[in-house]
mmCIF file of C-alpha atoms in Angstrom:
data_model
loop_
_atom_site.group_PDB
_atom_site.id
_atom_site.type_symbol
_atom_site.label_atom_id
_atom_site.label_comp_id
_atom_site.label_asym_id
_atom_site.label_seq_id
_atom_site.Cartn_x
_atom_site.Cartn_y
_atom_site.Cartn_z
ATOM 1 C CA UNK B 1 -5.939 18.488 -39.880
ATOM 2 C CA UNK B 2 -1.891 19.059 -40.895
ATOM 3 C CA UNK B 3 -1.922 21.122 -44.217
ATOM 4 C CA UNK B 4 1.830 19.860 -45.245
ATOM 5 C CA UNK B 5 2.294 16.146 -43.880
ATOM 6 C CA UNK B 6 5.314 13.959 -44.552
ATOM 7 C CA UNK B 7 6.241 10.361 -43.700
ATOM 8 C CA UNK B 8 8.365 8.969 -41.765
ATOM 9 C CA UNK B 9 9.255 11.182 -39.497
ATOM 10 C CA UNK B 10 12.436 9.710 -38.773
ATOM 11 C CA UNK B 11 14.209 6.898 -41.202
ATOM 12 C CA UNK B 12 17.216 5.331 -39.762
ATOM 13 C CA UNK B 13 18.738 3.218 -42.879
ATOM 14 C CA UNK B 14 22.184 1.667 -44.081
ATOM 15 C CA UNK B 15 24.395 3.193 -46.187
ATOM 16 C CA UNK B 16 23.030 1.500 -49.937
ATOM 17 C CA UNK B 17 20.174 1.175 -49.214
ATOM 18 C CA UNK B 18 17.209 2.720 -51.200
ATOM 19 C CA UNK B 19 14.196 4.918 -49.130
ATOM 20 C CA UNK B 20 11.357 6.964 -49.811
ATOM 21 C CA UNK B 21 9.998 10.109 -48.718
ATOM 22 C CA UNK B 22 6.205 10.953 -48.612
ATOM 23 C CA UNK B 23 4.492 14.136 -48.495
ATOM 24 C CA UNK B 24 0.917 15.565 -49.221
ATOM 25 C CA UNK B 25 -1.106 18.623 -48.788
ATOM 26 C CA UNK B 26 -4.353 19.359 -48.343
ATOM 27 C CA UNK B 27 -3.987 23.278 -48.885
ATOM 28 C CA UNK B 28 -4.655 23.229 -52.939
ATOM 29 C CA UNK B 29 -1.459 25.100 -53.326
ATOM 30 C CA UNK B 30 0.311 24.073 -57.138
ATOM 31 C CA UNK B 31 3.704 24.195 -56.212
ATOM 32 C CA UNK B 32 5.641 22.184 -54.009
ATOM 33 C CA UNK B 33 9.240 21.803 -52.903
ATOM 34 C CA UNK B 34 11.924 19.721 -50.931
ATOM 35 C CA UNK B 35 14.521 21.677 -49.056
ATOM 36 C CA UNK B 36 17.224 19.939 -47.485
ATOM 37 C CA UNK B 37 18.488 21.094 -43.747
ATOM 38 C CA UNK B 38 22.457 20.276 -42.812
ATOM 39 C CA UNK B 39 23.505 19.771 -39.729
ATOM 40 C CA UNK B 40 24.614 23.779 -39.655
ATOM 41 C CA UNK B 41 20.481 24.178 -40.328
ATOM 42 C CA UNK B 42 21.244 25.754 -43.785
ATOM 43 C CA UNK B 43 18.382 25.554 -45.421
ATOM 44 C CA UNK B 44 18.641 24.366 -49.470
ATOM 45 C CA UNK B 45 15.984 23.817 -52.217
ATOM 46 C CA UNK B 46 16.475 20.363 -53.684
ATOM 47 C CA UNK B 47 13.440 20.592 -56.236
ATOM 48 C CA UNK B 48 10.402 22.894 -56.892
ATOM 49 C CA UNK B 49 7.139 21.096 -59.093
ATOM 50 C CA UNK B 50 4.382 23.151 -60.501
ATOM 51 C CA UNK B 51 1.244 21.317 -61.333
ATOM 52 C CA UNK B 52 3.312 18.433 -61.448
ATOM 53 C CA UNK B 53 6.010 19.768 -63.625
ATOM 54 C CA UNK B 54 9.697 19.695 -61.944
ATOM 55 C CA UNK B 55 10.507 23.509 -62.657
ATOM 56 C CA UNK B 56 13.754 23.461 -60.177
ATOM 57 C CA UNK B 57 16.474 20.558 -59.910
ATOM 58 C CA UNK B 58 19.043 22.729 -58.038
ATOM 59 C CA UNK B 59 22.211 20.490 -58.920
ATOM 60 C CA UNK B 60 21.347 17.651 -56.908
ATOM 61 C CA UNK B 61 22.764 13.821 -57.721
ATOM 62 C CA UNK B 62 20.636 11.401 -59.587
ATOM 63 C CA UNK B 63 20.303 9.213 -56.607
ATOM 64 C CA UNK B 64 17.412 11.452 -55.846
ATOM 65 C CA UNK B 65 14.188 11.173 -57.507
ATOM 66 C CA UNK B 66 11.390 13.242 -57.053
ATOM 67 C CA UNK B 67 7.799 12.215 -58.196
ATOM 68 C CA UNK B 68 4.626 13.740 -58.768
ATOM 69 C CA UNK B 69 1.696 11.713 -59.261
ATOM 70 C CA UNK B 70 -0.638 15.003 -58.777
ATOM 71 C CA UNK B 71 -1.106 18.581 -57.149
ATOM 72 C CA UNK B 72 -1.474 17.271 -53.825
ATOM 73 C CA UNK B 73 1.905 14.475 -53.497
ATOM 74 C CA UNK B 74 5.064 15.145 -53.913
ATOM 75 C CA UNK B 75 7.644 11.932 -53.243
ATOM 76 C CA UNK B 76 11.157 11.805 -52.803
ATOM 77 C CA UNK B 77 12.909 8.830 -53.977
ATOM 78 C CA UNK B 78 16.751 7.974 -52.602
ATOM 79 C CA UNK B 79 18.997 5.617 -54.535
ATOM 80 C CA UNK B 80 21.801 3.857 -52.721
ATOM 81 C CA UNK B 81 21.981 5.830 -49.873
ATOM 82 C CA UNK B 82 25.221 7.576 -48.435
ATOM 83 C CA UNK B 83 26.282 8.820 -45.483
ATOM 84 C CA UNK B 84 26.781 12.222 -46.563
ATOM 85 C CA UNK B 85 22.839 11.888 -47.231
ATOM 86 C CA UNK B 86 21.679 12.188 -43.386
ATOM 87 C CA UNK B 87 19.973 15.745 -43.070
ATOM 88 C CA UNK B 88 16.485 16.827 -41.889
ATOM 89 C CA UNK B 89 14.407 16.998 -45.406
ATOM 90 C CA UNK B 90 11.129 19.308 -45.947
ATOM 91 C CA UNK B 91 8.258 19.138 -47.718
ATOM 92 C CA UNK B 92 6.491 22.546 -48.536
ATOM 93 C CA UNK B 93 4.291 23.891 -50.674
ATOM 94 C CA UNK B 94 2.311 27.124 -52.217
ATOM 95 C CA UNK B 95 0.863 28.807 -54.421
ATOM 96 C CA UNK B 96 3.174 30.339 -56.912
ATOM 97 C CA UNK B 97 4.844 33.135 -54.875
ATOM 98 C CA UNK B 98 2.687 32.859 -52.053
ATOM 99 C CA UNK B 99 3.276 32.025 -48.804
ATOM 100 C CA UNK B 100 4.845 28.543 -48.281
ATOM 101 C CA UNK B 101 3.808 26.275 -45.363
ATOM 102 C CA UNK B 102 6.526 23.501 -44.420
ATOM 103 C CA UNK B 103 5.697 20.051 -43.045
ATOM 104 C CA UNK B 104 7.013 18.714 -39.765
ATOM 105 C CA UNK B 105 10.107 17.397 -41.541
ATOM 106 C CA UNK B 106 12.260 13.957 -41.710
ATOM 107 C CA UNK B 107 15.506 13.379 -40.485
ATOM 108 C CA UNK B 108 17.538 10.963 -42.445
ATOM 109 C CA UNK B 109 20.274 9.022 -40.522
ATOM 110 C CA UNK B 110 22.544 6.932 -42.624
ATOM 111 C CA UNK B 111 24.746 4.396 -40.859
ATOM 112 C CA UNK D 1 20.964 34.211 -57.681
ATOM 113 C CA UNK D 2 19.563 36.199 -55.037
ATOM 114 C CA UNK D 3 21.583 36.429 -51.426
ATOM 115 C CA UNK D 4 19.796 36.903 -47.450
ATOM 116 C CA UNK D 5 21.858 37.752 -44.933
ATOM 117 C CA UNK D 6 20.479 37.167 -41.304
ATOM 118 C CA UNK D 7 22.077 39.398 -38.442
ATOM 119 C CA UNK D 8 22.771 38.576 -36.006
ATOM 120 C CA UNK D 9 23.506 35.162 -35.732
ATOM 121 C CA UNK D 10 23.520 34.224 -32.179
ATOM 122 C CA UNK D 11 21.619 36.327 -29.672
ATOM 123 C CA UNK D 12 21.492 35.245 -25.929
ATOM 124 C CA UNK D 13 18.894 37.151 -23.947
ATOM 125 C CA UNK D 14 16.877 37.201 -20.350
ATOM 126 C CA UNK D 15 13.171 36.764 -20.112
ATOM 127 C CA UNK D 16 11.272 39.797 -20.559
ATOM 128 C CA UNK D 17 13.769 41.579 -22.808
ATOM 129 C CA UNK D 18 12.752 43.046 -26.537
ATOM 130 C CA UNK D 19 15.071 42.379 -29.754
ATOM 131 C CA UNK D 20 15.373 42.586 -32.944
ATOM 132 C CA UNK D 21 16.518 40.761 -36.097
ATOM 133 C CA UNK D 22 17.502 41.996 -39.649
ATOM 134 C CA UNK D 23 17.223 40.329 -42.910
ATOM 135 C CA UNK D 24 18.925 41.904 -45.618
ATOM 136 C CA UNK D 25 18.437 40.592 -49.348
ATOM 137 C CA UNK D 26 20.249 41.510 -52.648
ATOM 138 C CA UNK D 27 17.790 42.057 -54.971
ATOM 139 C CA UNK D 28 13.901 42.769 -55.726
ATOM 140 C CA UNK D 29 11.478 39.755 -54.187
ATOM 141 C CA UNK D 30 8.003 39.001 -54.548
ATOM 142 C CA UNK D 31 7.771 37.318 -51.361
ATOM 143 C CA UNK D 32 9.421 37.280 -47.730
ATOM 144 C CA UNK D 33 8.459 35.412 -44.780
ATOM 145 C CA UNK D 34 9.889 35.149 -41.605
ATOM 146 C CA UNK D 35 9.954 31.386 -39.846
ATOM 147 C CA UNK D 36 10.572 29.943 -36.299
ATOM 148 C CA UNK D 37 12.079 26.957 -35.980
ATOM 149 C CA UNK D 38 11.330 25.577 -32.539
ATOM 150 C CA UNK D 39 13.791 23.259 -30.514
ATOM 151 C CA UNK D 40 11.633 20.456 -31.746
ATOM 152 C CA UNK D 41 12.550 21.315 -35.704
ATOM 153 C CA UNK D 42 9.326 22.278 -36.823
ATOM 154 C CA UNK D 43 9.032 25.328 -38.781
ATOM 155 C CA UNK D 44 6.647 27.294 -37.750
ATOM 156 C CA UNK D 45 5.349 30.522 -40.052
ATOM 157 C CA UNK D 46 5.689 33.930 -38.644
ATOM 158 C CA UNK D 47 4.846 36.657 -41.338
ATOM 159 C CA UNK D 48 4.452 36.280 -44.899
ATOM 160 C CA UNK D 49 5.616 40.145 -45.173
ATOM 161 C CA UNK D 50 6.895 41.449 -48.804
ATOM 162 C CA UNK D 51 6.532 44.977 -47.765
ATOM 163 C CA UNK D 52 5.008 46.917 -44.906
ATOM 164 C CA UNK D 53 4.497 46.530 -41.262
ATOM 165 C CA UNK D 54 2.643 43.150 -39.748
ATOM 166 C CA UNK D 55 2.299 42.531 -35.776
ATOM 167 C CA UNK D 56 0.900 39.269 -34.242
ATOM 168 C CA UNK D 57 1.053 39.688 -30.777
ATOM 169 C CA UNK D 58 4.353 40.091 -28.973
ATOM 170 C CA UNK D 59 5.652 39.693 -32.668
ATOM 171 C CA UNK D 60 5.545 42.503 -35.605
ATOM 172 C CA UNK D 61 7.646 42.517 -38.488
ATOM 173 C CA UNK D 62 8.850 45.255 -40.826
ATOM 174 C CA UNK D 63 9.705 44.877 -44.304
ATOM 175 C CA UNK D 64 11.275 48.021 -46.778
ATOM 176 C CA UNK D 65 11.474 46.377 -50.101
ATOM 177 C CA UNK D 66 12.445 49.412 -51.339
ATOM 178 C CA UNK D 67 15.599 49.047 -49.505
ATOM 179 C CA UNK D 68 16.059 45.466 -49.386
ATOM 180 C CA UNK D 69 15.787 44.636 -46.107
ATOM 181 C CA UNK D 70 13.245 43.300 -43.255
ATOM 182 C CA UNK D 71 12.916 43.477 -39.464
ATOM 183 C CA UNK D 72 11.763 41.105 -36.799
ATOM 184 C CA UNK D 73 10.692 42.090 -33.752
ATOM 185 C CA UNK D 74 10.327 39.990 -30.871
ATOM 186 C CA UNK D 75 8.820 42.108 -27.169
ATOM 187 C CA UNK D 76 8.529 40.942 -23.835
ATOM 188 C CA UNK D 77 10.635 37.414 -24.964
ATOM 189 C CA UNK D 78 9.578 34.403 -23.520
ATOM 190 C CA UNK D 79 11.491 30.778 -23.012
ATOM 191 C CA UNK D 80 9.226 29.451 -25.633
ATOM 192 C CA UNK D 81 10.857 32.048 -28.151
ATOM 193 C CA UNK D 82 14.340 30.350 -28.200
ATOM 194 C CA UNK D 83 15.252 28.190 -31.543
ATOM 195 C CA UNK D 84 16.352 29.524 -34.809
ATOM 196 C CA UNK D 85 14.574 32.543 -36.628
ATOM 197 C CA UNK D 86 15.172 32.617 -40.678
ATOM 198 C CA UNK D 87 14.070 34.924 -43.272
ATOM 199 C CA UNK D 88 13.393 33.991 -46.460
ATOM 200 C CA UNK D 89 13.007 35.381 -49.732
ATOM 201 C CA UNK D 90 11.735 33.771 -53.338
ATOM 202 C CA UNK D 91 13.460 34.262 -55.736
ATOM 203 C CA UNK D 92 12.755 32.422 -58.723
ATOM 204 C CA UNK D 93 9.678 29.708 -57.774
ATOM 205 C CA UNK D 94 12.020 29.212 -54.722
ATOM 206 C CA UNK D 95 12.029 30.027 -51.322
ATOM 207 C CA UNK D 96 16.256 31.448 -50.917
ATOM 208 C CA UNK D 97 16.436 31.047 -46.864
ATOM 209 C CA UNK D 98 19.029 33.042 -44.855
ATOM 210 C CA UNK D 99 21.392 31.491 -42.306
ATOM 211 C CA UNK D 100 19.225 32.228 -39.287
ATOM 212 C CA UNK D 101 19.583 33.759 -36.081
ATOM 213 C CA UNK D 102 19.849 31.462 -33.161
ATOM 214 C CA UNK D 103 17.803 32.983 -30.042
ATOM 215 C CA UNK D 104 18.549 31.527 -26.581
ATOM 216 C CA UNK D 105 16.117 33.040 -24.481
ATOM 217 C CA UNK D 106 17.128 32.572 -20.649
ATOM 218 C CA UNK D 107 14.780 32.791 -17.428
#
């Protein structure tokens, strides 16, 4: 039973296009986060919700959209992709400084 | 914001040998944890350590908030121990990850 799941695991899309990322956890945690991995594997917080709230938008463009709908989801919406956009993205979540469990994550190519 | 510094970053070892890897971190944290990213890109959790000592096997970590730093120690290393090894600390409702340390383990 995965405690941090996202979908797809891989997405393979044209540059312009528009994709989604899904991810959901069954751990009751109130915070959750996507961090974006480069191809150096830096690791980089995108955004951070608490109960649903966006509490961290950490200067990313406005091609991405994160949504909430509760606790549990956290969705991350991609306008008009770009190339520069391929990267591994994470879903994670916690409790509010508690320990933070990552799903399995989803690379992005953009061709 | 707050900084983590991973050392060092690459580390190239036999089968069977110990090491160890430093975190250091720039200011006060509520929270560290140590993470293993496998060959496969999963990241696995290690220790959720803000201060103290923690062991899990062939695994323990150290960390001295106090001093603003943390230790991972790895014994007795195994194949399955290579991939990438990060630290990270939260600072501010976010997890601030260091660079990692890449660890090829050889038989």
């Amino acid at each position: 039973d995965t405690a941090v799941s996202q979908t797809p695991k891989y997405l393979v899309t044209q540059m312009g296009n528009d994709k989604s990322i899904k991810c959901e956890q069954n751990l009751g945690h109130d915070t959750m986060y996507w961090y974006k991995q480069d191809s150096k594997k830096f690791l980089k917080i995108m955004f951070s919700y608490n109960n649903k709230e966006l509490i961290i938008n950490e200067t990313v463009p406005n091609r991405f959209s994160p949504k909430s709908p509760d606790k549990a989801h956290l969705n991350l919406h991609i306008n008009s992709l770009e190339l520069g956009d391929s990267a591994v993205y994470f879903c994670a979540s916690s409790l509010s400084h508690g320990e933070a469990f990552f799903g399995q994550g989803t690379r992005l190519t953009v061709v | 914001g707050i900084q983590v510094e991973q050392s060092p970053p690459d580390l190239i070892l036999q089968e069977g040998a110990n090491s160890t890897l430093r975190c250091n971190f720039s200011d006060s944290v509520n929270n560290l944890q140590w993470f293993h990213q496998n060959p496969w890109g999963q990241l696995i959790n290690l220790f959720y350590i803000p201060s103290g000592t923690k062991q899990n096997g062939r695994l323990s970590a150290t960390t001295v908030a106090t001093e603003r730093y943390s230790l991972l120690y790895i014994s007795s290393s195994q194949t399955t121990d290579s991939g990438v090894y990060f630290c990270a600390v939260d600072g501010a409702q976010k997890l601030v990850f260091g660079q990692g340390t890449r660890l090829t383990i050889n038989p």
